[in-house]
Amino acid sequence: MPESNRDTMVTGAPFARLFDWLGSKGRFGLPLLAFLNGVLLSRAFAPVNVWPLLFISIPLMILMIDHARSRSGVFGIGWWTGFGFFSIGLNWIGHSFTQQQAVPVILAPVAILALSAILSLYIGLTFWVTWRLKAEGALRVLVFASCWTLFEITRSYLFTGFPWHLIGTAWAEWLPMAQASYYIGVYGLSFITLLAAGSLALVVDGNGRRFWFIWPAVAVVFMASVAALGYGRLLGAETKFHLAVSMRLVQANVQQHEKWLAHLIPDHFDKHLKLSRGDDEDGRARGIRLLIWPETTVQRETFDREGSLHRWRISKLLDYGSFAIVGAPRFRAGPDKVDFYNSLFAINSKAELYARYDKTHLVPFGEYLPFEELLNKIGIAQLTGGSAWSKGEGLKTLSLPGVPSFSPLICYEVVFPGQVIVRGERPEWILNITNDGWFGMTEGPYQHLAQARLRAIEEGLPLVRSASTGVSAVIDPYGRTVTSLGLGRQGVLESPLPRSIDAPTMSSSLKVVLAAMLCAFILFARLIYVWRQDKPGA
């Protein structure tokens, strides 16, 4: 579309006067509006969960793209939108940095701003590409939804990936809508949400077109139908259990700043033992098939060493045929260096090691240093506490005698759509052990839980979540909470293991691929059309 046509379209829009007025107030008017709109969008996610804000923020983004007069201008508006979205939505990152003794507290705001600035590039590019492809009306909404979704997928994989605050995740706590992720995945849920919410921009920017109301009406009916189908799915679904598999999840509420203090480590271990025993007079977890402790519960102990004292003490809690699943670091000495792993161990009542899993998807800067050689030269090695963790061999499906097979995930491995189970080895449940003490009393633990909930729905598998400071939970394959223990509380959760449901028709990894292909096809087709229109003589 020529610039003159774009100006005409903007002039006729009801919001044009507001945008023009803000533009006349200097270089900060429109960026401020964009920033505030991003903040608004962040409040649609856990723990605030005001999902109607999606239907305000997303249409406003599309209207701001229409108003933009230059490439740099539209990219800047998108970047400021993203900066408001991420800097407020990911504010918990600052608290995580303050929990590392080797890191100065002053780096906390720097960490938030730096990460938000980088992630905002994706939103800036979304605005820029949408503007450059010169679509109008419903087609403009389709291009925007495709571009945003494709960049969500991109940032979920690029540079180890960070799939936090995907638009579809905003539905995690409203289960009727979240059921759609079982069929189309979280990226598909993002796409249809962006389409539906974006269509409301046509309500305020009909611009004299005939039948401008059709697409917004279709969007409302479609989203209502998706919610109704999800409600019907939940209404007819009963949570079933493996009654013979009783579980006890221990949440000792150990604060992160105390977790690695040498003089307190024995106390932490004893606290977990005491909670594990419950009220049993003989000091055993009697009648419990699975005793589950969170991530890195055992420290300063070679847990996989034969004759481990800690392993022996835990085994004394168990009945014959029962197992303890414990998070603990381990190390492996090589000829040139020592490799450290963030691991999960399963032991029986004889202190025998039955299974082990080493964390595969490590947290950048928290567990390893990306571009390590370069950053070490400028003194940033301290962010990993001096010793980076090593990467495990990959996802596993673990089996224990008398216990349904499960996929073990440590900490934020659970946030990656399509990457939580081994292809061709579908387990019967997912176990997520995590140390959410890094987050403190912030929004982080609730956002982490929301994403774990969506993985359960996507895979049709129950999810058991053992967190050091909360929120620990047992979630059925429809995303419903069977039982939970809140943030900052000490105690145990007891529950039988929920049963899985039938696997989705398409695997979650295939849903990711199809969503990416669909969005890429829409954008490529529009690019070819614009290129042909812009050719001389066209």
Coordinates of C-alpha atoms in Angstrom, one line a residue:
M1 CA 0.0 0.0 0.0
P2 CA 1.5 3.4 -0.9
E3 CA 2.2 5.8 1.9
S4 CA -0.5 8.2 0.7
N5 CA -3.1 5.5 1.1
R6 CA -1.8 4.6 4.5
D7 CA -2.1 8.2 5.6
T8 CA -5.7 8.4 4.3
M9 CA -6.6 5.2 6.1
V10 CA -5.2 6.5 9.4
T11 CA -6.8 9.9 9.0
G12 CA -10.3 8.2 8.9
A13 CA -9.7 6.1 11.9
P14 CA -11.4 7.2 15.2
F15 CA -8.1 6.7 17.2
A16 CA -6.1 8.8 14.7
R17 CA -6.7 12.0 16.7
L18 CA -5.4 10.4 19.9
F19 CA -2.3 9.1 18.1
D20 CA -1.7 12.5 16.3
W21 CA -2.1 14.3 19.6
L22 CA 0.4 12.0 21.3
G23 CA 2.8 12.4 18.4
S24 CA 2.6 16.2 18.7
K25 CA 3.8 15.9 22.3
G26 CA 7.3 15.0 21.3
R27 CA 9.2 11.8 20.9
F28 CA 7.9 10.3 24.2
G29 CA 4.1 10.4 23.6
L30 CA 3.5 7.3 21.5
P31 CA 6.3 5.2 23.2
L32 CA 4.7 5.9 26.6
L33 CA 1.3 4.7 25.3
A34 CA 3.0 1.6 23.8
F35 CA 4.8 0.9 27.1
L36 CA 1.6 1.2 29.1
N37 CA -0.2 -1.0 26.7
G38 CA 2.5 -3.7 27.2
V39 CA 2.1 -3.4 31.0
L40 CA -1.6 -3.8 30.5
L41 CA -1.0 -7.0 28.5
S42 CA 1.3 -8.4 31.2
R43 CA -1.6 -8.3 33.7
A44 CA -3.5 -10.9 31.6
F45 CA -1.1 -13.5 32.9
A46 CA -0.7 -15.3 36.2
P47 CA -1.1 -14.5 39.0
V48 CA -3.3 -11.5 38.0
N49 CA -5.1 -13.5 35.3
V50 CA -7.3 -10.6 33.9
W51 CA -7.7 -12.3 30.5
P52 CA -10.2 -9.7 29.1
L53 CA -7.2 -7.3 28.9
L54 CA -6.1 -9.4 25.9
F55 CA -9.1 -7.9 24.0
I56 CA -8.0 -4.4 24.8
S57 CA -4.2 -4.5 24.4
I58 CA -4.0 -6.6 21.2
P59 CA -6.5 -4.4 19.2
L60 CA -4.6 -1.3 20.4
M61 CA -1.3 -2.8 19.1
I62 CA -2.9 -3.2 15.6
L63 CA -4.2 0.3 15.6
M64 CA -0.8 1.7 16.6
I65 CA 0.8 -0.3 13.7
D66 CA -1.7 1.4 11.3
H67 CA -0.8 4.8 12.6
A68 CA 2.9 4.4 12.2
R69 CA 4.4 6.5 9.4
S70 CA 7.9 5.0 9.1
R71 CA 9.8 1.7 9.4
S72 CA 11.9 2.9 12.4
G73 CA 8.8 4.4 14.0
V74 CA 6.8 1.2 13.9
F75 CA 9.7 -0.9 15.2
G76 CA 10.2 1.6 18.0
I77 CA 6.5 1.4 19.0
G78 CA 6.7 -2.4 19.0
W79 CA 9.8 -2.4 21.0
W80 CA 8.3 -0.2 23.7
T81 CA 5.2 -2.4 23.8
G82 CA 7.5 -5.4 24.4
F83 CA 9.5 -3.5 27.0
G84 CA 6.4 -2.8 29.0
F85 CA 5.2 -6.3 28.6
F86 CA 8.4 -8.1 29.7
S87 CA 9.9 -5.7 32.2
I88 CA 6.7 -5.8 34.3
G89 CA 5.7 -9.4 33.6
L90 CA 9.2 -10.7 34.3
N91 CA 10.0 -8.6 37.3
W92 CA 10.8 -11.7 39.3
I93 CA 14.1 -12.1 37.5
G94 CA 15.5 -9.2 39.6
H95 CA 14.8 -11.2 42.8
S96 CA 16.5 -14.3 41.3
F97 CA 19.7 -12.3 40.8
T98 CA 19.7 -11.1 44.4
Q99 CA 19.8 -14.7 45.6
Q100 CA 23.3 -15.3 44.3
Q101 CA 25.9 -14.4 46.8
A102 CA 28.5 -13.8 44.0
V103 CA 26.3 -11.3 42.2
P104 CA 26.0 -7.6 43.4
V105 CA 22.4 -6.6 44.2
I106 CA 22.7 -3.6 42.0
L107 CA 22.7 -6.0 39.0
A108 CA 19.0 -7.0 39.7
P109 CA 17.4 -4.1 37.8
V110 CA 20.1 -4.3 35.2
A111 CA 19.2 -8.0 34.6
I112 CA 15.5 -7.2 34.2
L113 CA 16.1 -4.3 31.8
A114 CA 18.7 -6.1 29.8
L115 CA 16.6 -9.3 29.3
S116 CA 13.4 -7.2 28.6
A117 CA 15.3 -5.1 26.0
I118 CA 16.4 -8.2 24.2
L119 CA 13.0 -10.0 24.2
S120 CA 11.4 -6.7 23.1
L121 CA 13.2 -7.1 19.8
Y122 CA 10.8 -9.9 18.9
I123 CA 7.8 -7.6 19.4
G124 CA 9.5 -4.8 17.5
L125 CA 10.1 -7.1 14.6
T126 CA 6.4 -8.3 14.8
F127 CA 5.2 -4.7 14.4
W128 CA 7.7 -3.9 11.6
V129 CA 6.9 -7.0 9.5
T130 CA 3.2 -6.4 9.9
W131 CA 3.6 -2.8 8.8
R132 CA 5.8 -3.7 5.8
L133 CA 3.4 -6.3 4.5
K134 CA 0.8 -3.6 4.0
A135 CA -2.3 -5.5 4.8
E136 CA -5.7 -4.0 5.6
G137 CA -8.8 -5.0 7.5
A138 CA -9.1 -8.7 8.4
L139 CA -6.0 -9.6 6.4
R140 CA -4.0 -7.2 8.6
V141 CA -5.2 -9.0 11.7
L142 CA -4.2 -12.4 10.1
V143 CA -0.7 -11.1 9.3
F144 CA -0.2 -9.7 12.8
A145 CA -1.4 -13.0 14.4
S146 CA 0.9 -15.0 12.2
C147 CA 3.9 -12.8 12.8
W148 CA 3.5 -12.7 16.6
T149 CA 3.0 -16.5 16.8
L150 CA 6.0 -17.2 14.6
F151 CA 8.2 -15.0 16.7
E152 CA 6.8 -16.7 19.9
I153 CA 8.0 -20.0 18.5
T154 CA 11.3 -18.5 17.4
R155 CA 12.2 -17.1 20.9
S156 CA 11.1 -20.5 22.4
Y157 CA 14.0 -22.1 20.5
L158 CA 16.6 -19.5 19.6
F159 CA 19.6 -19.2 22.0
T160 CA 18.4 -22.1 24.1
G161 CA 14.9 -20.6 24.2
F162 CA 12.7 -18.6 26.6
P163 CA 9.0 -19.5 26.0
W164 CA 7.8 -17.3 28.9
H165 CA 4.6 -15.2 28.5
L166 CA 3.3 -16.9 25.3
I167 CA -0.1 -15.4 24.6
G168 CA -1.8 -18.8 24.9
T169 CA -0.5 -19.1 28.5
A170 CA -2.8 -16.4 29.6
W171 CA -5.6 -19.0 29.5
A172 CA -3.8 -21.5 31.8
E173 CA -6.0 -20.6 34.8
W174 CA -9.3 -20.5 32.8
L175 CA -9.6 -24.2 32.0
P176 CA -12.5 -24.1 29.5
M177 CA -10.3 -22.1 27.0
A178 CA -7.1 -23.9 28.1
Q179 CA -8.6 -27.3 26.8
A180 CA -7.9 -26.1 23.3
S181 CA -4.2 -26.7 23.8
Y182 CA -4.9 -30.5 23.9
Y183 CA -5.9 -30.2 20.2
I184 CA -3.8 -27.3 18.8
G185 CA -1.1 -26.7 21.4
V186 CA -0.2 -23.5 23.2
Y187 CA 1.0 -21.8 20.0
G188 CA -2.2 -22.6 18.2
L189 CA -4.0 -21.1 21.2
S190 CA -1.9 -18.0 20.9
F191 CA -2.8 -17.8 17.2
I192 CA -6.5 -18.0 17.6
T193 CA -6.4 -15.6 20.6
L194 CA -4.5 -13.0 18.5
L195 CA -6.9 -13.5 15.6
A196 CA -10.0 -13.0 17.8
A197 CA -8.7 -10.2 19.9
G198 CA -7.1 -8.4 17.0
S199 CA -10.4 -8.5 15.0
L200 CA -11.8 -6.1 17.6
A201 CA -9.6 -3.4 16.0
L202 CA -12.0 -3.5 13.1
V203 CA -14.8 -2.3 15.5
V204 CA -13.1 1.0 16.2
D205 CA -11.5 1.2 12.7
G206 CA -14.3 0.3 10.3
N207 CA -13.2 3.2 8.2
G208 CA -16.4 3.2 6.2
R209 CA -16.0 -0.3 4.9
R210 CA -19.1 -2.3 4.2
F211 CA -19.7 -5.2 6.5
W212 CA -16.8 -4.3 8.7
F213 CA -18.6 -5.9 11.6
I214 CA -18.5 -9.5 10.2
W215 CA -15.0 -10.5 11.3
P216 CA -15.4 -9.2 14.9
A217 CA -18.7 -11.0 15.1
V218 CA -17.1 -14.2 13.8
A219 CA -14.3 -13.8 16.3
V220 CA -16.6 -13.5 19.3
V221 CA -18.7 -16.5 18.2
F222 CA -15.6 -18.6 17.5
M223 CA -14.0 -17.9 20.9
A224 CA -17.3 -18.5 22.7
S225 CA -17.6 -21.8 20.9
V226 CA -14.0 -22.8 21.9
A227 CA -14.8 -22.0 25.5
A228 CA -18.1 -23.9 25.4
L229 CA -16.5 -27.0 23.9
G230 CA -13.8 -26.8 26.6
Y231 CA -16.5 -26.5 29.3
G232 CA -18.3 -29.5 27.9
R233 CA -15.0 -31.5 27.8
L234 CA -14.5 -30.7 31.5
L235 CA -18.1 -31.4 32.4
G236 CA -17.9 -35.0 31.1
A237 CA -14.5 -35.8 32.5
E238 CA -13.8 -37.5 35.8
T239 CA -10.4 -37.6 37.4
K240 CA -9.3 -41.2 37.8
F241 CA -6.5 -42.5 40.0
H242 CA -3.9 -45.2 40.4
L243 CA -5.1 -45.9 43.9
A244 CA -2.2 -48.2 44.7
V245 CA 0.3 -45.4 44.0
S246 CA 0.1 -43.1 47.0
M247 CA 2.4 -40.1 47.0
R248 CA 3.8 -37.7 49.6
L249 CA 5.3 -34.5 48.3
V250 CA 7.6 -32.6 50.8
Q251 CA 7.7 -28.8 50.7
A252 CA 10.2 -27.7 53.5
N253 CA 10.0 -24.0 52.5
V254 CA 13.8 -23.5 52.6
Q255 CA 14.6 -19.9 51.6
Q256 CA 17.1 -19.6 48.8
H257 CA 19.5 -17.3 50.6
E258 CA 19.8 -20.1 53.3
K259 CA 19.8 -23.1 51.0
W260 CA 23.5 -23.3 50.3
L261 CA 24.9 -22.1 53.7
A262 CA 27.2 -24.9 54.9
H263 CA 26.2 -24.6 58.6
L264 CA 22.5 -24.9 57.7
I265 CA 22.6 -27.7 55.2
P266 CA 22.3 -30.5 57.8
D267 CA 19.2 -28.7 59.3
H268 CA 17.6 -28.5 55.8
F269 CA 18.1 -32.3 55.3
D270 CA 16.7 -33.1 58.8
K271 CA 13.7 -30.9 58.1
H272 CA 12.9 -32.9 55.0
L273 CA 13.3 -36.2 56.9
K274 CA 10.9 -35.0 59.7
L275 CA 8.3 -33.8 57.2
S276 CA 8.6 -37.1 55.3
R277 CA 7.9 -39.2 58.4
G278 CA 4.6 -37.4 59.1
D279 CA 3.0 -38.6 62.3
D280 CA 4.3 -42.1 62.1
E281 CA 5.7 -43.2 65.5
D282 CA 8.3 -45.6 63.9
G283 CA 9.7 -42.7 61.8
R284 CA 8.6 -44.1 58.5
A285 CA 6.6 -42.8 55.5
R286 CA 4.3 -45.8 56.1
G287 CA 1.8 -46.6 53.3
I288 CA 3.5 -44.2 50.8
R289 CA 4.6 -45.7 47.5
L290 CA 6.4 -42.5 46.2
L291 CA 8.1 -40.0 48.5
I292 CA 9.1 -37.0 46.5
W293 CA 11.6 -34.2 47.4
P294 CA 12.2 -31.1 45.3
E295 CA 15.2 -30.0 43.2
T296 CA 18.7 -29.9 44.8
T297 CA 17.3 -31.0 48.2
V298 CA 20.5 -32.9 49.1
Q299 CA 23.7 -30.8 49.1
R300 CA 27.3 -31.4 49.9
E301 CA 26.9 -35.2 49.4
T302 CA 27.8 -37.5 46.6
F303 CA 24.4 -39.0 46.4
D304 CA 25.1 -41.6 43.8
R305 CA 28.2 -42.9 45.6
E306 CA 27.9 -46.4 47.0
G307 CA 27.5 -46.2 50.8
S308 CA 26.1 -42.7 50.7
L309 CA 24.9 -41.8 54.3
H310 CA 22.1 -39.5 53.0
R311 CA 20.8 -42.2 50.7
W312 CA 20.8 -44.7 53.6
R313 CA 18.9 -42.3 55.9
I314 CA 16.3 -41.6 53.3
S315 CA 15.8 -45.3 52.6
K316 CA 15.0 -45.9 56.2
L317 CA 11.8 -43.9 55.6
L318 CA 10.5 -46.3 53.0
D319 CA 8.3 -49.4 53.1
Y320 CA 9.4 -52.4 51.0
G321 CA 8.4 -51.7 47.4
S322 CA 8.4 -48.0 47.9
F323 CA 10.7 -45.4 46.4
A324 CA 12.0 -41.9 47.2
I325 CA 12.6 -39.5 44.3
V326 CA 15.1 -36.9 45.3
G327 CA 16.7 -33.9 43.6
A328 CA 20.4 -33.6 44.3
P329 CA 23.6 -32.4 42.5
R330 CA 26.1 -34.9 41.3
F331 CA 29.6 -34.7 39.9
R332 CA 31.7 -36.8 37.5
A333 CA 35.5 -36.4 37.6
G334 CA 37.1 -36.4 34.2
P335 CA 40.8 -36.3 33.1
D336 CA 40.7 -32.5 32.5
K337 CA 37.7 -31.2 34.6
V338 CA 34.9 -32.1 36.9
D339 CA 31.4 -32.1 35.5
F340 CA 28.5 -31.0 37.8
Y341 CA 24.9 -32.1 37.1
N342 CA 21.6 -31.1 38.4
S343 CA 20.1 -34.5 38.9
L344 CA 17.1 -36.5 40.0
F345 CA 17.5 -39.9 41.8
A346 CA 15.1 -42.7 42.6
I347 CA 16.1 -45.1 45.4
N348 CA 14.3 -48.0 47.1
S349 CA 14.1 -49.1 50.7
K350 CA 17.5 -50.8 50.5
A351 CA 19.1 -47.5 49.4
E352 CA 19.7 -49.0 46.0
L353 CA 19.8 -46.5 43.1
Y354 CA 17.1 -47.4 40.7
A355 CA 17.1 -44.6 38.2
R356 CA 18.7 -41.2 37.5
Y357 CA 18.0 -38.2 35.3
D358 CA 20.4 -35.3 34.6
K359 CA 18.8 -32.0 33.7
T360 CA 19.1 -31.3 30.0
H361 CA 17.6 -27.8 29.5
L362 CA 19.8 -25.5 31.6
V363 CA 19.0 -22.0 32.7
P364 CA 21.2 -19.4 30.9
F365 CA 23.3 -17.4 33.4
G366 CA 21.8 -19.3 36.3
E367 CA 23.2 -22.8 35.6
Y368 CA 25.5 -22.2 32.7
L369 CA 27.1 -19.3 30.9
P370 CA 26.2 -18.9 27.2
F371 CA 29.1 -17.6 25.1
E372 CA 31.3 -18.6 28.1
E373 CA 34.7 -17.9 26.6
L374 CA 33.7 -14.4 25.5
L375 CA 31.9 -13.5 28.7
N376 CA 34.6 -14.8 31.0
K377 CA 37.0 -12.3 29.5
I378 CA 34.8 -9.5 30.6
G379 CA 34.3 -10.9 34.1
I380 CA 30.7 -12.3 34.0
A381 CA 31.6 -15.8 35.0
Q382 CA 30.4 -15.0 38.6
L383 CA 26.8 -15.1 37.5
T384 CA 26.8 -18.9 37.5
G385 CA 28.4 -19.0 41.0
G386 CA 31.8 -20.0 39.7
S387 CA 30.9 -23.6 38.5
A388 CA 28.6 -24.0 35.6
W389 CA 26.4 -27.1 35.4
S390 CA 26.8 -29.7 32.6
K391 CA 24.0 -30.7 30.3
G392 CA 22.4 -34.1 30.6
E393 CA 22.0 -36.6 27.8
G394 CA 18.4 -35.7 27.0
L395 CA 14.9 -36.4 28.1
K396 CA 14.1 -39.8 29.6
T397 CA 11.1 -42.0 30.4
L398 CA 11.8 -43.6 33.8
S399 CA 10.2 -46.8 35.1
L400 CA 10.1 -48.1 38.6
P401 CA 8.6 -51.5 39.7
G402 CA 4.9 -51.1 40.5
V403 CA 4.9 -47.4 39.4
P404 CA 3.6 -46.1 36.1
S405 CA 6.3 -44.8 33.8
F406 CA 7.0 -41.0 34.0
S407 CA 8.9 -38.2 32.4
P408 CA 11.2 -36.4 34.9
L409 CA 11.6 -32.7 34.4
I410 CA 13.7 -30.4 36.6
C411 CA 12.8 -26.8 37.2
Y412 CA 12.0 -24.8 34.1
E413 CA 12.3 -27.7 31.7
V414 CA 8.5 -27.9 32.1
V415 CA 7.9 -24.6 30.3
F416 CA 9.0 -25.8 26.8
P417 CA 5.9 -26.9 24.7
G418 CA 6.5 -30.1 22.7
Q419 CA 9.7 -30.8 24.7
V420 CA 8.6 -32.6 27.9
I421 CA 8.3 -36.2 26.8
V422 CA 10.4 -38.6 24.7
R423 CA 9.0 -39.1 21.2
G424 CA 7.6 -42.7 20.8
E425 CA 7.9 -43.3 24.6
R426 CA 4.8 -41.7 26.0
P427 CA 4.9 -42.0 29.8
E428 CA 1.8 -42.2 32.1
W429 CA 2.6 -39.0 34.0
I430 CA 5.0 -36.1 34.3
L431 CA 7.1 -35.3 37.4
N432 CA 8.4 -31.7 37.8
I433 CA 10.7 -31.1 40.7
T434 CA 11.8 -27.5 41.1
N435 CA 13.5 -25.0 43.4
D436 CA 11.2 -22.0 43.1
G437 CA 13.0 -20.4 46.1
W438 CA 14.9 -18.4 43.4
F439 CA 11.6 -16.5 42.7
G440 CA 10.8 -15.5 46.3
M441 CA 7.3 -14.1 47.0
T442 CA 7.0 -12.8 43.5
E443 CA 4.8 -13.5 40.4
G444 CA 7.4 -16.1 39.2
P445 CA 6.1 -19.2 41.0
Y446 CA 2.6 -18.6 39.8
Q447 CA 3.7 -18.1 36.2
H448 CA 5.8 -21.3 36.4
L449 CA 2.9 -23.3 37.7
A450 CA 0.6 -21.9 35.0
Q451 CA 3.0 -23.2 32.3
A452 CA 3.3 -26.6 33.9
R453 CA -0.5 -26.8 34.0
L454 CA -0.7 -26.3 30.2
R455 CA 1.9 -29.1 29.6
A456 CA -0.4 -31.4 31.5
I457 CA -3.4 -30.4 29.2
E458 CA -1.3 -30.5 26.0
E459 CA 0.0 -34.0 26.7
G460 CA -3.1 -35.5 28.3
L461 CA -0.9 -36.5 31.2
P462 CA -1.2 -35.8 35.0
L463 CA 1.5 -33.6 36.4
V464 CA 3.0 -33.9 39.9
R465 CA 5.0 -30.8 40.9
S466 CA 7.2 -30.8 44.0
A467 CA 8.5 -27.3 44.7
S468 CA 10.9 -26.2 47.5
T469 CA 8.9 -23.2 48.6
G470 CA 5.7 -23.6 46.6
V471 CA 3.6 -24.0 44.7
S472 CA 3.6 -27.8 45.0
A473 CA 0.6 -29.5 43.3
V474 CA -0.9 -32.6 41.8
I475 CA -2.7 -31.7 38.5
D476 CA -4.9 -34.1 36.5
P477 CA -4.6 -34.4 32.7
Y478 CA -7.3 -31.8 32.2
G479 CA -5.3 -29.2 34.1
R480 CA -7.5 -29.4 37.3
T481 CA -5.8 -29.1 40.6
V482 CA -6.3 -32.3 42.7
T483 CA -4.4 -30.8 45.7
S484 CA -1.8 -28.0 46.2
L485 CA 0.4 -26.3 48.8
G486 CA 0.8 -22.6 48.4
L487 CA 3.8 -20.3 48.1
G488 CA 5.8 -19.8 51.3
R489 CA 4.3 -22.6 53.2
Q490 CA 5.9 -25.6 54.9
G491 CA 4.2 -29.0 54.8
V492 CA 3.4 -32.1 52.7
L493 CA 0.9 -33.1 50.1
E494 CA -0.6 -36.5 49.9
S495 CA -2.5 -37.9 47.0
P496 CA -2.9 -41.0 44.8
L497 CA -1.4 -40.6 41.3
P498 CA -4.0 -39.5 38.7
R499 CA -4.4 -41.6 35.6
S500 CA -3.6 -40.3 32.1
I501 CA -6.1 -40.0 29.3
D502 CA -5.7 -40.9 25.6
A503 CA -2.8 -39.3 23.8
P504 CA -3.7 -36.3 21.6
T505 CA -4.2 -37.2 17.9
M506 CA -1.1 -35.1 17.1
S507 CA 2.0 -35.0 19.2
S508 CA 2.8 -31.7 20.9
S509 CA 6.0 -31.4 18.9
L510 CA 4.1 -31.8 15.6
K511 CA 1.6 -29.1 16.7
V512 CA 4.6 -26.8 17.1
V513 CA 5.8 -27.6 13.6
L514 CA 2.4 -27.2 12.0
A515 CA 1.8 -23.8 13.8
A516 CA 5.1 -22.6 12.6
M517 CA 4.5 -23.8 9.0
L518 CA 1.0 -22.2 8.9
C519 CA 2.2 -18.8 10.1
A520 CA 5.3 -18.9 7.8
F521 CA 3.1 -19.8 4.8
I522 CA 0.7 -16.9 5.5
L523 CA 3.5 -14.4 5.8
F524 CA 5.4 -15.8 2.8
A525 CA 2.2 -15.6 0.6
R526 CA 1.6 -12.0 1.6
L527 CA 5.3 -11.1 1.0
I528 CA 5.0 -12.5 -2.6
Y529 CA 1.8 -10.6 -3.2
V530 CA 3.4 -7.3 -1.9
W531 CA 6.6 -7.9 -4.0
R532 CA 4.5 -8.4 -7.1
Q533 CA 2.5 -5.3 -6.5
D534 CA 5.6 -3.2 -5.9
K535 CA 7.3 -4.4 -9.1
P536 CA 7.6 -1.7 -11.8
G537 CA 4.8 -2.0 -14.3
A538 CA 2.6 -4.1 -11.9

